[in-house]
Amino acid sequence: MDVMHLRFFLAVARELNFTRAAESLHMSAPPLSKRIKALESELGVRLFDRSTHHTALTDAGRALIPLAERVVADLDALPSAVRATHHTDLRLAVPDELTHEQRRRISAVADQVEETHRVIISQMPSLEMPEQLLGGEIDLAISHLPEHHPDLVGTLLATSRVVAVVDASRFAGVDAITTADLRGMTLVSGPRHWDLRYGPCTRLLRDLGVLVDAAHRYSTITGMALMLRGGDRFTLVPEGTESMRAIDRSEFTLLPISDLAMPMDTWAIRRADGHDLDAVVAALAAE
């Protein structure tokens, strides 16, 4: 049985007029009548009582309507149902710190691609991402470190300013500080894998008379807050990250260092042969 016969039947059952049904199907009435007769012949029952001025459903016709509607609806839903079972996994790695805007952008892009991809997100230090990409463990990385491996491709997504976090009592009433203001203070280090990101600036600060406490590190905002108590210690953080939004501004101040250029770049990195992710990367990079 051709499913088109069921579509023709439903059109006539809806209109109870062969001419109007034919018009809705963009065909003429005689071929439509012929198709209905063929369906009746195949089923061995009359579906309509016809007269010159009247068309009515028979009991068999009324019984066929819900069956025909279900078959046609199921057939129409078949393409999307099949596509839904063939989602491609997109294994996305994100770093330990993201700005609020970056986090929202990643979430929005994940929502955009959910019809074709099943997005699986993991979190790891940027330093570990290249090995995971090259090993096929992840497909796309959001990293704070540029990548120079020939088998990996990076796209710059955003640049954030790095600021100093100090006790609110230390530089009250100022909007920015200089490296000279930090002389004699102690730089408290964050997680060890941050060293590659801030290493050159840390060495410069040490040369300018800043003390560096590399033996004691914080890994959370709670640890940072406790280690910065008092006015003689500071740390360096990217401005606008989710964790920095949680800092109590009555206790700590975030101040740019006007004579120290220390941006934090955010990159989308994929394997060089991963051109199927170009659209995803472009969406992540969109303003």
Short mmCIF file of N, CA and C in Angstrom, two decimals, residues 89-96 98 102-111 113 117-124 129 137-142 284:
data_model
loop_
_atom_site.label_atom_id
_atom_site.label_comp_id
_atom_site.label_asym_id
_atom_site.label_seq_id
_atom_site.Cartn_x
_atom_site.Cartn_y
_atom_site.Cartn_z
N ASP A 89 29.45 12.78 19.35
CA ASP A 89 29.99 13.26 20.62
C ASP A 89 30.98 14.39 20.37
N LEU A 90 30.83 15.48 21.11
CA LEU A 90 31.79 16.57 21.10
C LEU A 90 32.36 16.68 22.51
N ARG A 91 33.58 16.19 22.67
CA ARG A 91 34.22 16.16 23.99
C ARG A 91 35.00 17.47 24.15
N LEU A 92 34.49 18.31 25.03
CA LEU A 92 35.01 19.66 25.19
C LEU A 92 35.68 19.80 26.55
N ALA A 93 36.92 20.26 26.56
CA ALA A 93 37.65 20.50 27.80
C ALA A 93 37.67 22.00 28.09
N VAL A 94 37.41 22.36 29.34
CA VAL A 94 37.44 23.76 29.75
C VAL A 94 38.47 23.91 30.88
N PRO A 95 39.05 25.11 31.03
CA PRO A 95 40.08 25.30 32.06
C PRO A 95 39.48 25.58 33.43
N ASP A 96 40.36 25.81 34.39
CA ASP A 96 39.90 26.01 35.76
C ASP A 96 39.26 27.38 35.95
N LEU A 98 37.24 30.69 33.90
CA LEU A 98 36.62 31.33 32.76
C LEU A 98 35.92 32.59 33.23
N GLN A 102 32.52 34.24 29.03
CA GLN A 102 33.02 33.06 28.34
C GLN A 102 32.20 31.83 28.71
N ARG A 103 31.88 31.70 29.97
CA ARG A 103 31.07 30.56 30.40
C ARG A 103 29.70 30.58 29.74
N ARG A 104 29.09 31.75 29.67
CA ARG A 104 27.78 31.87 29.04
C ARG A 104 27.86 31.58 27.55
N ARG A 105 28.94 32.02 26.89
CA ARG A 105 29.10 31.76 25.46
C ARG A 105 29.25 30.27 25.18
N ILE A 106 30.04 29.58 25.98
CA ILE A 106 30.23 28.14 25.79
C ILE A 106 28.90 27.42 26.00
N SER A 107 28.16 27.81 27.02
CA SER A 107 26.87 27.19 27.28
C SER A 107 25.91 27.43 26.13
N ALA A 108 25.89 28.65 25.57
CA ALA A 108 24.98 28.96 24.46
C ALA A 108 25.35 28.16 23.22
N VAL A 109 26.63 28.03 22.93
CA VAL A 109 27.06 27.27 21.75
C VAL A 109 26.73 25.79 21.93
N ALA A 110 26.91 25.27 23.14
CA ALA A 110 26.55 23.88 23.40
C ALA A 110 25.07 23.65 23.15
N ASP A 111 24.24 24.62 23.52
CA ASP A 111 22.80 24.51 23.25
C ASP A 111 22.52 24.55 21.75
N VAL A 113 24.32 23.47 19.25
CA VAL A 113 24.74 22.29 18.49
C VAL A 113 24.12 21.00 19.01
N HIS A 117 25.09 17.27 18.00
CA HIS A 117 26.20 16.82 18.85
C HIS A 117 25.72 16.58 20.28
N ARG A 118 26.33 15.61 20.89
CA ARG A 118 26.16 15.40 22.33
C ARG A 118 27.41 15.96 23.00
N VAL A 119 27.27 17.12 23.64
CA VAL A 119 28.42 17.82 24.20
C VAL A 119 28.76 17.23 25.56
N ILE A 120 30.00 16.76 25.68
CA ILE A 120 30.49 16.17 26.94
C ILE A 120 31.62 17.07 27.44
N ILE A 121 31.41 17.72 28.58
CA ILE A 121 32.37 18.71 29.09
C ILE A 121 33.18 18.13 30.24
N SER A 122 34.47 18.35 30.17
CA SER A 122 35.37 17.99 31.27
C SER A 122 36.21 19.20 31.61
N GLN A 123 36.75 19.22 32.81
CA GLN A 123 37.58 20.35 33.26
C GLN A 123 38.97 19.85 33.56
N MET A 124 39.97 20.61 33.11
CA MET A 124 41.37 20.22 33.33
C MET A 124 42.26 21.44 33.17
N MET A 129 45.87 19.95 28.20
CA MET A 129 44.95 19.81 27.06
C MET A 129 45.62 19.33 25.77
N GLU A 137 41.58 11.96 23.27
CA GLU A 137 40.73 11.87 24.45
C GLU A 137 39.67 12.98 24.48
N ILE A 138 39.99 14.13 23.87
CA ILE A 138 39.04 15.23 23.75
C ILE A 138 39.07 15.73 22.31
N ASP A 139 38.04 16.47 21.92
CA ASP A 139 37.94 16.97 20.54
C ASP A 139 38.24 18.46 20.43
N LEU A 140 37.93 19.19 21.47
CA LEU A 140 38.09 20.64 21.45
C LEU A 140 38.46 21.11 22.85
N ALA A 141 39.39 22.05 22.93
CA ALA A 141 39.85 22.56 24.22
C ALA A 141 39.71 24.06 24.27
N ILE A 142 39.22 24.55 25.39
CA ILE A 142 39.23 25.98 25.67
C ILE A 142 40.40 26.19 26.63
N LEU A 284 32.03 30.13 18.97
CA LEU A 284 32.67 30.48 20.23
C LEU A 284 33.40 31.82 20.13
#
